Short mmCIF file of C-alpha atoms in Angstrom, two decimals:
data_model
loop_
_atom_site.label_atom_id
_atom_site.label_comp_id
_atom_site.label_asym_id
_atom_site.label_seq_id
_atom_site.Cartn_x
_atom_site.Cartn_y
_atom_site.Cartn_z
CA UNK A 30 -37.64 -37.16 127.28
CA UNK A 31 -40.63 -36.14 125.41
CA UNK A 32 -38.80 -35.76 122.18
CA UNK A 33 -38.25 -37.35 118.78
CA UNK A 34 -34.81 -37.62 117.39
CA UNK A 35 -35.68 -36.91 113.90
CA UNK A 36 -37.07 -33.71 114.70
CA UNK A 37 -33.50 -32.34 115.75
CA UNK A 38 -31.57 -33.80 113.04
CA UNK A 39 -32.31 -30.67 110.46
CA UNK A 40 -31.70 -28.35 113.69
CA UNK A 41 -28.26 -29.78 114.55
CA UNK A 42 -27.33 -29.52 110.76
CA UNK A 43 -28.23 -25.84 110.69
CA UNK A 44 -26.40 -25.18 114.19
CA UNK A 45 -23.36 -27.04 112.40
CA UNK A 46 -23.63 -25.08 109.28
CA UNK A 47 -23.80 -21.81 111.18
CA UNK A 48 -20.82 -22.93 113.04
CA UNK A 49 -21.92 -22.38 116.72
CA UNK A 50 -19.03 -22.44 119.20
CA UNK A 51 -18.22 -20.49 122.41
CA UNK A 52 -18.88 -17.93 123.30
CA UNK A 53 -22.45 -18.77 122.30
CA UNK A 54 -25.02 -16.40 120.93
CA UNK A 55 -27.92 -17.62 122.94
CA UNK A 56 -30.55 -15.68 121.14
CA UNK A 57 -29.33 -17.05 117.75
CA UNK A 58 -29.03 -20.49 119.23
CA UNK A 59 -32.68 -20.43 120.40
CA UNK A 60 -34.04 -18.99 117.39
CA UNK A 61 -32.71 -21.91 115.28
CA UNK A 62 -35.16 -24.23 116.94
CA UNK A 63 -38.43 -21.97 116.64
CA UNK A 64 -39.57 -23.04 113.03
CA UNK A 65 -39.85 -26.83 114.23
CA UNK A 66 -41.56 -25.84 117.83
CA UNK A 67 -44.07 -23.63 115.81
CA UNK A 68 -44.89 -26.50 113.50
CA UNK A 69 -45.25 -28.72 116.40
CA UNK A 70 -47.42 -26.42 118.51
CA UNK A 71 -49.40 -26.00 115.32
CA UNK A 72 -49.85 -30.20 115.10
CA UNK A 73 -50.83 -30.21 118.91
CA UNK A 74 -53.68 -27.48 118.43
CA UNK A 75 -55.07 -29.44 115.56
CA UNK A 76 -55.04 -32.50 117.17
CA UNK A 77 -56.68 -31.30 120.26
CA UNK A 78 -59.63 -29.61 117.99
CA UNK A 79 -59.93 -33.09 116.07
CA UNK A 80 -60.44 -34.72 119.54
CA UNK A 81 -57.27 -36.47 119.38
CA UNK A 82 -55.93 -35.97 123.10
CA UNK A 83 -53.21 -38.41 122.95
CA UNK A 84 -51.83 -37.02 119.65
CA UNK A 85 -52.41 -33.55 121.04
CA UNK A 86 -50.56 -34.36 124.28
CA UNK A 87 -47.65 -35.88 122.95
CA UNK A 88 -46.90 -32.76 120.68
CA UNK A 89 -47.52 -30.13 123.27
CA UNK A 90 -44.92 -32.14 125.80
CA UNK A 91 -41.73 -31.29 123.77
CA UNK A 92 -42.17 -27.94 121.84
CA UNK A 93 -39.33 -25.17 122.69
CA UNK A 94 -37.69 -27.28 125.22
CA UNK A 95 -33.81 -27.69 124.07
CA UNK A 96 -33.89 -24.16 122.67
CA UNK A 97 -33.96 -22.80 126.17
CA UNK A 98 -30.92 -25.21 127.38
CA UNK A 99 -28.92 -25.18 129.26
CA UNK A 100 -30.40 -22.25 131.14
CA UNK A 101 -32.72 -19.29 129.88
CA UNK A 102 -29.95 -16.53 129.81
CA UNK A 103 -31.52 -14.59 127.07
CA UNK A 104 -34.52 -12.98 125.62
CA UNK A 105 -35.26 -15.50 123.21
CA UNK A 106 -34.60 -18.46 125.71
CA UNK A 107 -36.70 -17.01 128.30
CA UNK A 108 -39.43 -16.79 125.47
CA UNK A 109 -38.67 -20.22 124.80
CA UNK A 110 -39.19 -21.23 128.61
CA UNK A 111 -42.39 -19.23 128.77
CA UNK A 112 -43.99 -20.83 125.65
CA UNK A 113 -42.84 -24.29 126.55
CA UNK A 114 -44.35 -24.20 130.18
CA UNK A 115 -47.73 -23.19 128.51
CA UNK A 116 -47.53 -26.17 125.90
CA UNK A 117 -46.55 -28.59 128.74
CA UNK A 118 -49.11 -27.60 130.92
CA UNK A 119 -51.73 -28.41 128.11
CA UNK A 120 -49.94 -31.64 127.52
CA UNK A 121 -50.15 -32.56 131.10
CA UNK A 122 -53.79 -31.88 131.39
CA UNK A 123 -54.37 -34.13 128.32
CA UNK A 124 -52.74 -37.33 129.63
CA UNK A 125 -54.81 -40.32 130.59
CA UNK A 126 -53.63 -40.10 134.10
CA UNK A 127 -53.36 -36.16 134.04
CA UNK A 128 -51.19 -33.76 136.19
CA UNK A 129 -51.97 -30.35 137.27
CA UNK A 130 -49.74 -27.38 137.97
CA UNK A 131 -50.11 -26.04 141.27
CA UNK A 132 -48.84 -22.74 142.78
CA UNK A 133 -48.62 -22.21 146.53
CA UNK A 134 -47.40 -19.00 148.51
CA UNK A 135 -43.82 -19.00 149.37
CA UNK A 136 -44.82 -18.10 153.05
CA UNK A 137 -41.16 -18.50 154.60
CA UNK A 138 -39.35 -16.42 151.82
CA UNK A 139 -37.85 -13.04 152.42
CA UNK A 140 -39.08 -9.52 151.20
CA UNK A 141 -36.88 -9.68 148.13
CA UNK A 142 -37.66 -13.30 147.03
CA UNK A 143 -40.51 -14.51 144.82
CA UNK A 144 -43.91 -15.12 146.39
CA UNK A 145 -45.01 -18.22 144.83
CA UNK A 146 -43.72 -21.67 144.20
CA UNK A 147 -45.05 -23.61 140.98
CA UNK A 148 -44.75 -27.20 140.54
CA UNK A 149 -46.52 -30.38 138.93
CA UNK A 150 -48.42 -32.34 141.30
CA UNK A 151 -50.02 -35.47 140.24
CA UNK A 152 -52.34 -38.07 142.38
CA UNK A 153 -52.58 -41.42 140.81
CA UNK A 154 -56.39 -42.17 139.92
CA UNK A 155 -58.76 -43.24 142.95
CA UNK A 156 -56.63 -41.35 145.58
CA UNK A 157 -58.62 -39.75 148.51
CA UNK A 158 -58.01 -38.87 151.75
CA UNK A 159 -59.57 -42.51 153.14
CA UNK A 160 -56.68 -43.99 150.56
CA UNK A 161 -53.55 -41.98 150.70
CA UNK A 162 -50.64 -42.48 148.65
CA UNK A 163 -46.74 -42.15 149.19
CA UNK A 164 -45.31 -39.11 147.58
CA UNK A 165 -41.99 -38.58 145.56
CA UNK A 166 -40.90 -35.13 145.48
CA UNK A 167 -38.61 -34.86 142.43
CA UNK A 168 -35.73 -31.80 142.58
CA UNK A 169 -34.59 -31.07 139.03
CA UNK A 170 -31.11 -30.22 137.94
CA UNK A 171 -29.23 -27.44 136.26
CA UNK A 172 -30.81 -27.45 132.72
CA UNK A 173 -33.78 -30.32 133.27
CA UNK A 174 -36.69 -28.46 134.63
CA UNK A 175 -40.40 -29.75 135.29
CA UNK A 176 -41.17 -29.78 131.92
CA UNK A 177 -38.48 -32.45 131.41
CA UNK A 178 -38.42 -34.59 134.85
CA UNK A 179 -42.07 -35.14 134.36
CA UNK A 180 -41.24 -38.12 132.57
CA UNK A 181 -41.08 -40.29 135.68
CA UNK A 182 -44.75 -39.37 136.84
CA UNK A 183 -46.39 -41.97 134.56
CA UNK A 184 -44.39 -44.63 136.23
CA UNK A 185 -44.87 -43.78 139.59
CA UNK A 186 -48.68 -43.24 139.28
CA UNK A 187 -48.78 -46.86 138.00
CA UNK A 188 -47.39 -47.69 141.10
CA UNK A 189 -50.01 -45.68 143.04
CA UNK A 190 -47.53 -43.13 144.15
CA UNK A 191 -48.06 -39.43 143.79
CA UNK A 192 -45.39 -36.97 142.41
CA UNK A 193 -44.22 -33.44 142.84
CA UNK A 194 -41.74 -31.93 140.34
CA UNK A 195 -40.12 -28.72 141.01
CA UNK A 196 -36.96 -26.58 140.23
CA UNK A 197 -33.80 -25.92 142.48
CA UNK A 198 -32.79 -22.42 143.56
CA UNK A 199 -31.54 -20.36 140.46
CA UNK A 200 -33.40 -22.34 137.96
CA UNK A 201 -37.04 -22.55 136.23
CA UNK A 202 -39.62 -20.78 138.44
CA UNK A 203 -37.85 -21.24 142.07
CA UNK A 204 -38.47 -18.22 144.07
CA UNK A 205 -35.65 -18.55 146.09
CA UNK A 206 -32.57 -16.09 146.05
CA UNK A 207 -29.99 -18.03 144.39
CA UNK A 208 -26.87 -16.30 145.61
CA UNK A 209 -28.31 -16.86 149.37
CA UNK A 210 -26.80 -19.87 151.07
CA UNK A 211 -29.99 -20.19 153.25
CA UNK A 212 -32.57 -19.56 150.67
CA UNK A 213 -33.33 -23.32 149.89
CA UNK A 214 -34.22 -24.20 153.47
CA UNK A 215 -36.95 -21.46 153.37
CA UNK A 216 -38.34 -22.69 149.90
CA UNK A 217 -38.41 -26.26 151.02
CA UNK A 218 -40.13 -25.22 154.38
CA UNK A 219 -42.93 -23.57 152.30
CA UNK A 220 -43.10 -27.10 150.24
CA UNK A 221 -43.26 -29.11 153.19
CA UNK A 222 -45.87 -27.19 155.17
CA UNK A 223 -48.12 -27.47 152.18
CA UNK A 224 -47.54 -31.07 151.74
CA UNK A 225 -48.14 -31.67 155.54
CA UNK A 226 -51.81 -30.19 154.73
CA UNK A 227 -52.67 -32.57 152.00
CA UNK A 228 -54.67 -35.38 153.22
CA UNK A 229 -54.40 -37.49 150.14
CA UNK A 230 -50.56 -38.05 150.90
CA UNK A 231 -49.43 -40.61 153.44
CA UNK A 232 -47.34 -38.64 155.46
CA UNK A 233 -45.15 -41.47 156.46
CA UNK A 234 -43.99 -42.26 153.28
CA UNK A 235 -42.81 -38.82 151.57
CA UNK A 236 -39.43 -39.36 149.76
CA UNK A 237 -37.29 -36.88 147.75
CA UNK A 238 -35.28 -37.76 144.52
CA UNK A 239 -33.05 -35.17 143.32
CA UNK A 240 -31.26 -35.27 139.78
CA UNK A 241 -27.67 -34.00 139.00
CA UNK A 242 -27.37 -30.24 140.64
CA UNK A 243 -30.59 -31.04 142.52
CA UNK A 244 -28.35 -33.64 144.41
CA UNK A 245 -26.61 -30.94 145.94
CA UNK A 246 -30.06 -29.81 147.42
CA UNK A 247 -30.84 -33.28 148.22
CA UNK A 248 -27.88 -33.81 150.64
CA UNK A 249 -28.61 -30.31 152.11
CA UNK A 250 -32.24 -30.85 152.62
CA UNK A 251 -31.57 -34.40 154.01
CA UNK A 252 -29.89 -32.76 156.99
CA UNK A 253 -31.74 -29.32 157.09
CA UNK A 254 -35.19 -31.11 157.19
CA UNK A 255 -34.35 -34.73 158.33
CA UNK A 256 -37.43 -35.06 160.08
CA UNK A 257 -39.83 -34.19 157.13
CA UNK A 258 -38.66 -37.16 154.80
CA UNK A 259 -38.72 -40.71 155.13
CA UNK A 260 -35.98 -40.89 152.78
CA UNK A 261 -33.86 -39.05 150.08
CA UNK A 262 -31.95 -39.70 147.04
CA UNK A 263 -29.27 -37.90 145.85
CA UNK A 264 -28.52 -38.81 142.10
CA UNK A 265 -25.25 -37.26 140.57
CA UNK A 266 -24.84 -34.59 142.95
CA UNK A 267 -22.02 -32.79 144.70
CA UNK A 268 -21.31 -30.93 147.78
CA UNK A 269 -17.68 -29.68 147.89
CA UNK A 270 -15.07 -30.22 145.25
CA UNK A 271 -17.75 -28.98 142.71
CA UNK A 272 -17.23 -25.58 143.82
CA UNK A 273 -13.47 -25.61 143.74
CA UNK A 274 -11.62 -23.18 141.46
CA UNK A 275 -9.58 -25.77 139.95
CA UNK A 276 -12.69 -28.15 138.95
CA UNK A 277 -14.63 -25.01 137.75
CA UNK A 278 -11.77 -24.09 135.28
CA UNK A 279 -11.90 -27.25 133.29
CA UNK A 280 -15.69 -28.55 133.58
CA UNK A 281 -16.35 -26.51 130.27
CA UNK A 282 -14.57 -29.00 128.19
CA UNK A 283 -15.30 -32.44 129.94
CA UNK A 284 -18.81 -34.03 129.66
CA UNK A 285 -21.20 -31.75 129.67
CA UNK A 286 -22.44 -30.41 126.09
CA UNK A 287 -22.63 -26.75 127.05
CA UNK A 288 -20.48 -24.35 128.95
CA UNK A 289 -21.11 -25.84 132.53
CA UNK A 290 -19.11 -23.62 134.68
CA UNK A 291 -20.98 -20.63 132.95
CA UNK A 292 -23.98 -22.09 133.65
CA UNK A 293 -23.21 -22.80 137.34
CA UNK A 294 -22.07 -19.09 137.76
CA UNK A 295 -25.54 -18.07 136.33
CA UNK A 296 -27.54 -20.56 138.16
CA UNK A 297 -26.01 -19.36 141.76
CA UNK A 298 -26.85 -15.83 140.83
CA UNK A 299 -23.41 -14.56 139.33
CA UNK A 300 -24.85 -13.68 135.73
CA UNK A 301 -21.85 -13.50 133.26
CA UNK A 302 -19.25 -13.11 135.86
CA UNK A 303 -17.61 -16.70 135.95
CA UNK A 304 -14.41 -15.22 137.63
CA UNK A 305 -15.95 -13.97 140.57
CA UNK A 306 -18.18 -17.04 141.13
CA UNK A 307 -14.99 -19.23 140.73
CA UNK A 308 -13.41 -17.18 143.60
CA UNK A 309 -16.56 -17.29 145.93
CA UNK A 310 -18.19 -20.56 144.78
CA UNK A 311 -16.80 -22.71 147.71
CA UNK A 312 -18.86 -20.57 150.35
CA UNK A 313 -21.64 -23.06 148.98
CA UNK A 314 -19.59 -26.28 150.00
CA UNK A 315 -21.82 -28.40 152.49
CA UNK A 316 -18.44 -29.16 154.30
CA UNK A 317 -17.59 -25.23 154.61
CA UNK A 318 -20.91 -24.29 156.10
CA UNK A 319 -20.95 -27.04 158.38
CA UNK A 320 -24.06 -28.93 157.13
CA UNK A 321 -22.26 -32.58 156.93
CA UNK A 322 -21.29 -32.22 159.96
CA UNK A 323 -24.73 -32.05 161.57
CA UNK A 324 -25.53 -34.99 163.69
CA UNK A 325 -28.93 -35.94 162.37
CA UNK A 326 -29.60 -36.65 158.44
CA UNK A 327 -32.79 -38.59 156.94
CA UNK A 328 -32.06 -41.92 155.30
CA UNK A 329 -29.96 -40.78 152.46
CA UNK A 330 -28.87 -42.79 149.22
CA UNK A 331 -26.05 -41.31 147.23
CA UNK A 332 -25.81 -42.66 143.89
CA UNK A 333 -23.44 -41.71 140.81
CA UNK A 334 -21.20 -42.89 138.25
CA UNK A 335 -17.76 -43.41 139.18
CA UNK A 336 -16.25 -41.36 136.14
CA UNK A 337 -18.72 -38.45 136.66
CA UNK A 338 -17.07 -35.38 134.70
CA UNK A 339 -19.85 -33.08 135.80
CA UNK A 340 -19.39 -33.33 139.71
CA UNK A 341 -16.55 -35.35 140.88
CA UNK A 342 -17.49 -38.60 142.56
CA UNK A 343 -14.83 -37.50 145.55
CA UNK A 344 -17.94 -35.43 146.89
CA UNK A 345 -19.49 -38.49 147.69
CA UNK A 346 -16.44 -39.50 149.47
CA UNK A 347 -16.62 -36.37 151.45
CA UNK A 348 -20.36 -36.88 152.63
CA UNK A 349 -19.31 -40.54 153.74
CA UNK A 350 -16.48 -39.28 155.84
CA UNK A 351 -18.79 -36.86 158.08
CA UNK A 352 -21.82 -36.76 160.12
CA UNK A 353 -24.55 -39.41 160.39
CA UNK A 354 -23.87 -42.85 158.36
CA UNK A 355 -25.34 -42.77 154.61
CA UNK A 356 -26.02 -45.21 152.01
CA UNK A 357 -24.07 -45.13 148.96
CA UNK A 358 -24.10 -47.19 145.60
CA UNK A 359 -21.38 -46.13 143.00
CA UNK A 360 -21.83 -47.21 139.20
CA UNK A 361 -18.60 -48.58 137.80
CA UNK A 362 -17.36 -47.09 134.27
CA UNK A 363 -20.22 -44.79 134.08
CA UNK A 364 -20.13 -40.89 133.73
CA UNK A 365 -22.64 -38.55 135.01
CA UNK A 366 -25.46 -40.13 137.23
CA UNK A 367 -24.36 -43.58 136.32
CA UNK A 368 -26.96 -44.23 133.90
CA UNK A 369 -28.72 -46.27 133.11
CA UNK A 370 -28.00 -48.58 135.75
CA UNK A 371 -28.55 -46.10 138.33
CA UNK A 372 -32.24 -45.81 137.92
CA UNK A 373 -32.94 -49.72 138.84
CA UNK A 374 -30.96 -49.14 141.70
CA UNK A 375 -32.78 -46.10 142.97
CA UNK A 376 -36.18 -47.58 142.02
CA UNK A 377 -35.61 -50.70 144.01
CA UNK A 378 -34.34 -48.53 147.20
CA UNK A 379 -37.62 -46.51 146.90
CA UNK A 380 -39.84 -49.32 146.57
CA UNK A 381 -38.76 -50.84 149.62
CA UNK A 382 -38.71 -47.63 151.40
CA UNK A 383 -42.62 -47.42 150.41
CA UNK A 384 -43.27 -51.19 150.87
CA UNK A 385 -44.04 -51.87 147.09
CA UNK A 386 -43.58 -55.11 145.59
CA UNK A 387 -42.74 -53.93 141.82
CA UNK A 388 -40.19 -54.15 139.11
CA UNK A 389 -37.82 -51.31 138.04
CA UNK A 390 -37.90 -52.74 134.55
CA UNK A 391 -41.81 -52.42 134.31
CA UNK A 392 -41.84 -48.66 135.49
CA UNK A 393 -38.40 -47.88 133.16
CA UNK A 394 -40.74 -48.95 130.11
CA UNK A 395 -43.14 -46.13 130.86
CA UNK A 396 -40.53 -43.70 130.20
CA UNK A 397 -41.45 -41.69 126.60
CA UNK A 398 -38.30 -42.65 124.95
CA UNK A 399 -40.04 -43.34 121.55
CA UNK A 400 -43.02 -41.12 120.15
CA UNK A 401 -46.20 -42.64 118.71
CA UNK A 402 -46.85 -40.04 116.33
#
């Protein structure tokens, strides 16, 4: 995702040499990345001054990113997030098919919540109110924010589909109160109200694709806003057992490369108080709050790897046992999100939803897996 493998080798060597282990010093962790990030940023600025937009774009799009993973919990990680956003915004604007950042009022937010919702908004060239396009709304995950999930924009643009990319509550720039069970509904209502006002969007073809932790919100929004979406895809999400104390007590040493339980606690507004989060997290369960028993649900596709060690596949079984019927595709012998097979499964499903005749292989080739410069 906008990265070059070779750039990370000296960073990994340094982290290994310094013996980074739990509990992590997140400021020290972020600092290891900064010299390379500053070097790449300087290259981007130089290329832009020289008029090489393609090169400048490529360098802008991956500075500071991994230094703020899995969440900007320290001062230097927060600095990395802010600087990374600035660079990514420049890179997105320089692309052959540019993407702009839009900020809208969070008009349904409560007094103590953020007042604005920032997101990436892309329309394919030639889009007008007389030639409206389908729209894919992408919910990001626990650690991949809009600066990362923007990798999907180019492929959708080439299929003449618009894209919105934004963060889920408790991550990135989401204004929603992460602890409040009902805050997601308010944020999505503000977002969908704005989408309804965009004449260049084909409002009969608005779909949502959510990744990982975003999949939890996809399942939720498919029930709470079933009338606002033509279809919803929850990739690698969860709904119930992901919040269980037993599961949260083991996930730090399974598939996820960081301290997953601690990061989830931080994301849901508990800061460093992991033990309290483990005791209270089940209140976010979509079984416990009755979401899965609601009678109406948007067309919903559940996709995940059977051997997921981040969110248990059992959660999707729970979805199937309640409420309206859903569509499901499990990927055998794969872990979290069922990569890479899951992507083609989802793209085909969305093509059918939009009435597009296309090959997922062609779209997957647009992912920036290799850098030119």
